[in-house]
Coordinates of C-alpha atoms in Angstrom, one line a residue:
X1 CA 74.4 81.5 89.7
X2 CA 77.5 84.1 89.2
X3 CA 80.6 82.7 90.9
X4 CA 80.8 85.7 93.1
X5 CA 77.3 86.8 95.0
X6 CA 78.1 87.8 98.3
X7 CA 80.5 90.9 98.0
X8 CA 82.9 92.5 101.0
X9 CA 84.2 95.8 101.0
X10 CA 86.9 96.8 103.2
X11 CA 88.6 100.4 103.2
X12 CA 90.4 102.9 104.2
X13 CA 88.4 104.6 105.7
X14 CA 90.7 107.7 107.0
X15 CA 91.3 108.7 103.4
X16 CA 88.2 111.1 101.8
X17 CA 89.3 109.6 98.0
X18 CA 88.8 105.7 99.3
X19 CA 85.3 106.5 100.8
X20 CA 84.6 108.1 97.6
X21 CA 85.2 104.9 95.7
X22 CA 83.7 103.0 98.6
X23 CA 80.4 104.5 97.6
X24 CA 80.6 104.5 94.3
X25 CA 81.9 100.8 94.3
X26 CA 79.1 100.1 96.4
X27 CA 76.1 101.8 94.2
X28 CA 78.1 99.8 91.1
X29 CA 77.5 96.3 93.3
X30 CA 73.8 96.8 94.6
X31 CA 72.7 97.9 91.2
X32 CA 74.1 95.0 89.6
X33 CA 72.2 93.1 92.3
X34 CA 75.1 91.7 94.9
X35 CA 75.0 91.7 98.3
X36 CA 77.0 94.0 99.7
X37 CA 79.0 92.7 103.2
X38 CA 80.8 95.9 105.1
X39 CA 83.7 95.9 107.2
X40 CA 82.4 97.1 110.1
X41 CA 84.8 100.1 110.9
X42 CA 84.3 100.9 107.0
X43 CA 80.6 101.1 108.0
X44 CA 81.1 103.8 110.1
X45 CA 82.2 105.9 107.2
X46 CA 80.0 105.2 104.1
X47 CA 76.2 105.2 103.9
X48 CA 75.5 101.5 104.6
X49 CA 72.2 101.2 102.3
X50 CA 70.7 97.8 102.0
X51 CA 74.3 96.0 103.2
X52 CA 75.5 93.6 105.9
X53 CA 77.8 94.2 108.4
X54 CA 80.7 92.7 109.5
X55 CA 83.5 92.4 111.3
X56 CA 86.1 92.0 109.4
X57 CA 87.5 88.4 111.3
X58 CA 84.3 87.2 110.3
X59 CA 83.6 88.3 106.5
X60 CA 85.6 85.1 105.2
X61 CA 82.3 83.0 106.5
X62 CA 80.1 85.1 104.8
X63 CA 81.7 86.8 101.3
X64 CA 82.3 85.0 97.9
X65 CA 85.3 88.1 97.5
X66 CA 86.1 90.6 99.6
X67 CA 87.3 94.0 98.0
X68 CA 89.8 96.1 99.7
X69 CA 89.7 99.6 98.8
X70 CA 93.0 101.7 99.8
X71 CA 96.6 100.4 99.8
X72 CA 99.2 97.7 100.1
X73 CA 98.7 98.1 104.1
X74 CA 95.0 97.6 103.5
X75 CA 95.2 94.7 101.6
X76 CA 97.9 93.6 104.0
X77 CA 95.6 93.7 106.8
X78 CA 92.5 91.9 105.2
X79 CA 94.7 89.3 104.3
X80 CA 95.8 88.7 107.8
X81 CA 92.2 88.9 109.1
X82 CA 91.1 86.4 106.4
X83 CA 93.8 84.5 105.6
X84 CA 92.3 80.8 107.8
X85 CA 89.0 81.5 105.4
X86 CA 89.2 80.5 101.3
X87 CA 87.7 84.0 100.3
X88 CA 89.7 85.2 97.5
X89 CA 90.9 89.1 97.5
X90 CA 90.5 92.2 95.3
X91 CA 92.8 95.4 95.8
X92 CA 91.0 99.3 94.2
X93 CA 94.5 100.9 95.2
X94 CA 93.8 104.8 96.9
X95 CA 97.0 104.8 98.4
X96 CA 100.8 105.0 97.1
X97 CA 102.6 102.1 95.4
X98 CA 99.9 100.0 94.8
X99 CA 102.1 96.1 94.2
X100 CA 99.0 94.3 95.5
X101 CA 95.8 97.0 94.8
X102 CA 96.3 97.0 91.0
X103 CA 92.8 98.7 89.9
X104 CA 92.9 102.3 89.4
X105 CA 90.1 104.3 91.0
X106 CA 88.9 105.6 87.3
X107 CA 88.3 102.0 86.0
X108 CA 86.2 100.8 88.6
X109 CA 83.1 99.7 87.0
X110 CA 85.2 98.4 84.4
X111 CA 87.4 96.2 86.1
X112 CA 85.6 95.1 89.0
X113 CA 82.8 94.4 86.2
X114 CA 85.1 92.1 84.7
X115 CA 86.2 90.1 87.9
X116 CA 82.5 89.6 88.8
X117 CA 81.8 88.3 85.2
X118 CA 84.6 85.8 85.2
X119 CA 87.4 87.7 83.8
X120 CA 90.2 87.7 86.2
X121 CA 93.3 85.8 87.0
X122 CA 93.8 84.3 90.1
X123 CA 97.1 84.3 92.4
X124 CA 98.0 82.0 95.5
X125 CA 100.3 83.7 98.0
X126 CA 101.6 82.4 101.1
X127 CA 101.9 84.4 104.6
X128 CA 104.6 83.4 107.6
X129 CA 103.4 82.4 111.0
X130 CA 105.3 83.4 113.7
X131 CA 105.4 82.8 117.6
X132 CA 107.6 84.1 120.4
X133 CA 108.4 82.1 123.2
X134 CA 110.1 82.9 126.6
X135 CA 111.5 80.4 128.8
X136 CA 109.2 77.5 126.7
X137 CA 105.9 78.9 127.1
X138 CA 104.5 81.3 124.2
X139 CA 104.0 84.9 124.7
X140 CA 103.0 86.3 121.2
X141 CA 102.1 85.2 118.1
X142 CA 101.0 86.2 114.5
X143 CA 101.4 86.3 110.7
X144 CA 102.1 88.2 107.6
X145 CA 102.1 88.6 104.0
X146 CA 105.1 90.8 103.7
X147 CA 107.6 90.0 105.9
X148 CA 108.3 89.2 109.8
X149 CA 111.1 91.8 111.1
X150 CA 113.5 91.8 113.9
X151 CA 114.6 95.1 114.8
X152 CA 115.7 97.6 117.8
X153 CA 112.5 99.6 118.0
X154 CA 112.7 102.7 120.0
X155 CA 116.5 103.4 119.8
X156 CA 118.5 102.5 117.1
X157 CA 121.1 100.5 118.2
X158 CA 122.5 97.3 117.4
X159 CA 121.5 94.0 118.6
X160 CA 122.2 90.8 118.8
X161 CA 120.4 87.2 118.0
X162 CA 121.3 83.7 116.9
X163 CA 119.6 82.7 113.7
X164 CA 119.1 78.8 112.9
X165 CA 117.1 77.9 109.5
X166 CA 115.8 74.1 109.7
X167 CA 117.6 73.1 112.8
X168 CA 120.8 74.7 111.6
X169 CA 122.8 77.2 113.1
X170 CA 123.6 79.5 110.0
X171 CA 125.4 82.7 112.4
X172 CA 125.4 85.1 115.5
X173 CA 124.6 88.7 113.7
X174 CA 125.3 91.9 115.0
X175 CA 123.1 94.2 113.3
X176 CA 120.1 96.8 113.4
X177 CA 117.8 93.5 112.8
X178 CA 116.6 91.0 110.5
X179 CA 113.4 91.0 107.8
X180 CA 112.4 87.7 106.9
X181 CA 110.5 88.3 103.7
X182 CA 108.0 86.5 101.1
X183 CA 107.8 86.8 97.7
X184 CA 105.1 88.9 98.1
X185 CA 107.3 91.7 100.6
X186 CA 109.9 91.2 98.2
X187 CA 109.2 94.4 96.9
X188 CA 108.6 96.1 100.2
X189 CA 110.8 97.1 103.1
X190 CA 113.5 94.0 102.1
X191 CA 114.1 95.8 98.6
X192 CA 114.6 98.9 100.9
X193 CA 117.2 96.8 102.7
X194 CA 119.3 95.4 99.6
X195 CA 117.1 92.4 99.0
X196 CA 116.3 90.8 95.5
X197 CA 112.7 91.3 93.7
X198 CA 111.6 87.6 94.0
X199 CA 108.5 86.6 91.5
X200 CA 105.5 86.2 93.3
X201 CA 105.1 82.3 92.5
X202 CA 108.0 81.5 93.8
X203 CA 108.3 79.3 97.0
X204 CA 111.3 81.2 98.4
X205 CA 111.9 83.1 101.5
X206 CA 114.5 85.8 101.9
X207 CA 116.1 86.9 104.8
X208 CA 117.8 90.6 104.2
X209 CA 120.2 91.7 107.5
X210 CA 119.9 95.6 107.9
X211 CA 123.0 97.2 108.5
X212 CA 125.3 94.4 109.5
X213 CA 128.3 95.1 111.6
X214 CA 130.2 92.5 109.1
X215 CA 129.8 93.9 105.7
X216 CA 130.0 90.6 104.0
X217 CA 126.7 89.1 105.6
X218 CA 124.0 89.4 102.7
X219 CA 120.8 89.0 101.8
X220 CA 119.8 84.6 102.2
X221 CA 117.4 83.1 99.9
X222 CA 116.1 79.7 100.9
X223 CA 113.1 77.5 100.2
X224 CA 109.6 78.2 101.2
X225 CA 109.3 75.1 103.3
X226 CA 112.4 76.5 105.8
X227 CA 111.5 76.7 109.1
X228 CA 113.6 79.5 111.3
X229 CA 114.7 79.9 114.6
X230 CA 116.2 83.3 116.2
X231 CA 117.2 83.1 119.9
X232 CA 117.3 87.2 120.7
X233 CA 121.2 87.3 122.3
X234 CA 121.9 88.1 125.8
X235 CA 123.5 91.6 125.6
X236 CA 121.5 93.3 123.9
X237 CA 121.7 96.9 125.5
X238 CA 117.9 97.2 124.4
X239 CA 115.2 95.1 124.0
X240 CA 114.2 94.1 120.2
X241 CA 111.0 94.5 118.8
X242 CA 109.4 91.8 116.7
X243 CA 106.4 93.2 113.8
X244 CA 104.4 91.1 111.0
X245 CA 103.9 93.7 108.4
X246 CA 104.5 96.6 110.4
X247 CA 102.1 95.5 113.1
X248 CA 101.2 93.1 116.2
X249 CA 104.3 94.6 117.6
X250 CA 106.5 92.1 120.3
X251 CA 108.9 93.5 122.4
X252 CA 111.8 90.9 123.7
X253 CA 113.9 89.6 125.9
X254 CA 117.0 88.3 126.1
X255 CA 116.7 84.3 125.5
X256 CA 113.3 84.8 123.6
X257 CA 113.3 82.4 120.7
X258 CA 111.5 84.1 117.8
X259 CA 109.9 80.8 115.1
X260 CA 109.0 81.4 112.1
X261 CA 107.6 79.3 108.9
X262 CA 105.2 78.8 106.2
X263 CA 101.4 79.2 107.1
X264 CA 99.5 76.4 106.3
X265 CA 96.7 78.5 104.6
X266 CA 96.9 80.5 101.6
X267 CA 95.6 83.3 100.1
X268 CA 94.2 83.8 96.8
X269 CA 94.3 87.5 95.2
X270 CA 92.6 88.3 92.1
X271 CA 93.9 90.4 89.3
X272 CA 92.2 92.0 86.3
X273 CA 92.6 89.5 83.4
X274 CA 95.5 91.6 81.7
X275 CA 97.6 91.8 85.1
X276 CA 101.5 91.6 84.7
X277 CA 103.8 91.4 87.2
X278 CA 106.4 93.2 84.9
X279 CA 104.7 95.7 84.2
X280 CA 103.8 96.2 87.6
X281 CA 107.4 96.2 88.5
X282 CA 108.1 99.1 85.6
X283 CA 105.3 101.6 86.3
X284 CA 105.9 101.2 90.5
X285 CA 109.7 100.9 90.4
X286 CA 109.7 104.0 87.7
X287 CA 112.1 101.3 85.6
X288 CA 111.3 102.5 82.3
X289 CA 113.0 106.3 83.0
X290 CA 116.2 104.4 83.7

């Protein structure tokens, strides 16, 4: 019995060159003989055949491996959706960067071929829970894979906000907010913001300040077991927003405590046997022309 039977597909489904694939992908998988799962807004956009569908909080109970076809924010949102279930991830990248979809779309049979024959490697990330609280009940809650950011939303302007790691007070900040990033996001917004490219199996967290009003607060990196605490300060002249990778936006208010830590589940994303996380680094970062 292969390791893999019971396929999903998730995808982009706004972009005409992911549907493409989508389809193609799919015809790949039902000729080979798998059952197909779809997303169920990725149904709406592809010819659903002879496949399931799903929705998507509910394709970890029913999928050996789940395929995401499109980019990083793709990936980043199955992984969110499925992250409680053990199904393990595959990323076809059709959008830019592409640091977690690492097959190209003219390798497809190819590569996916491999995985499904046992060819792959295997990768265990961790995601960040967090919760908001007001006045000691909770009021908003979720996770990410990337990173967990304090910041002003509509305006820019500076805010404001205690921040306590394990119990700790480490300082009151004033600045235009606060990403608290994984290995994983290490090479997303928090390298925008002046933070180091951590190797995704380390157990680290960093915390990267944008634009502090004291120039000589920098980027923290701490253990992946740290548990974090920001109380959002109580002059703030607007109200700071709270997103897990650029979604399930939380607006605040002053004396909202912000928590933060290590989910306990973990996700597993699979790479094509020959995947290196250098080499990813040099064709993505454009290292090699410098």
């Amino acid at each position: 019995m292969p390791e893999f039977q019971n396929i999903g597909l998730i995808g982009r489904t706004e972009s005409e060159s992911a549907v493409n694939s989508l389809e193609r992908l799919m015809v790949y998988l039902e000729e080979c003989g798998y059952q197909v799962v779809l997303e169920k807004g990725t149904a709406t956009s592809v010819s659903s055949g002879n496949a399931r569908v799903s929705a998507k909080d509910k394709m970890g109970e029913l999928c050996d491996l789940v395929i995401v076809v499109g980019g990083d924010g793709s990936l980043l949102g199955a992984a969110r959706a499925l992250a409680q279930f053990s199904v393990p991830l595959l990323g076809i990248n059709r959008g830019r960067l592409g640091f977690l979809t690492d097959i190209g779309p003219d390798e497809i049979e190819e590569k996916v071929g491999e995985v499904l024959s046992g060819k792959y490697m295997a990768e265990s990330r961790f995601l960040l829970d967090m919760s908001i609280t007001r006045e000691g009940r909770q009021i908003g809650k979720g996770c990410a894979l990337n990173d967990v950011v304090l910041h002003p939303g509509e305006f820019i302007r500076m805010i404001e906000f205690d921040l306590y790691i394990d119990g700790q007070f480490v300082y009151k900040q004033r600045s235009d907010g606060l990403i608290i990033s994984t290995p994983t996001g290490s090479t997303a917004y928090a390298l925008s913001g002046g933070g180091p490219i951590m190797h995704p199996k380390l157990d680290a967290i960093v915390l990267v300040p944008l634009n502090p009003h004291t120039l000589s607060s920098r980027p923290i990196v701490v253990e992946g077991s740290s548990e974090f605490k920001i109380i959002v300060g109580e002059h703030n002249p607007t109200k700071p927003y709270v997103t897990c990778d650029g979604h399930n936006q939380f607006i605040t208010q002053p004396g909202d405590v912000v928590r933060i830590h290590k989910k306990p589940q973990r996700l597993t994303l699979i790479h094509p046997i020959d995947h290196n996380f250098y080499e990813t680094c040099r064709s993505k970062l454009n290292w090699q022309n410098n």
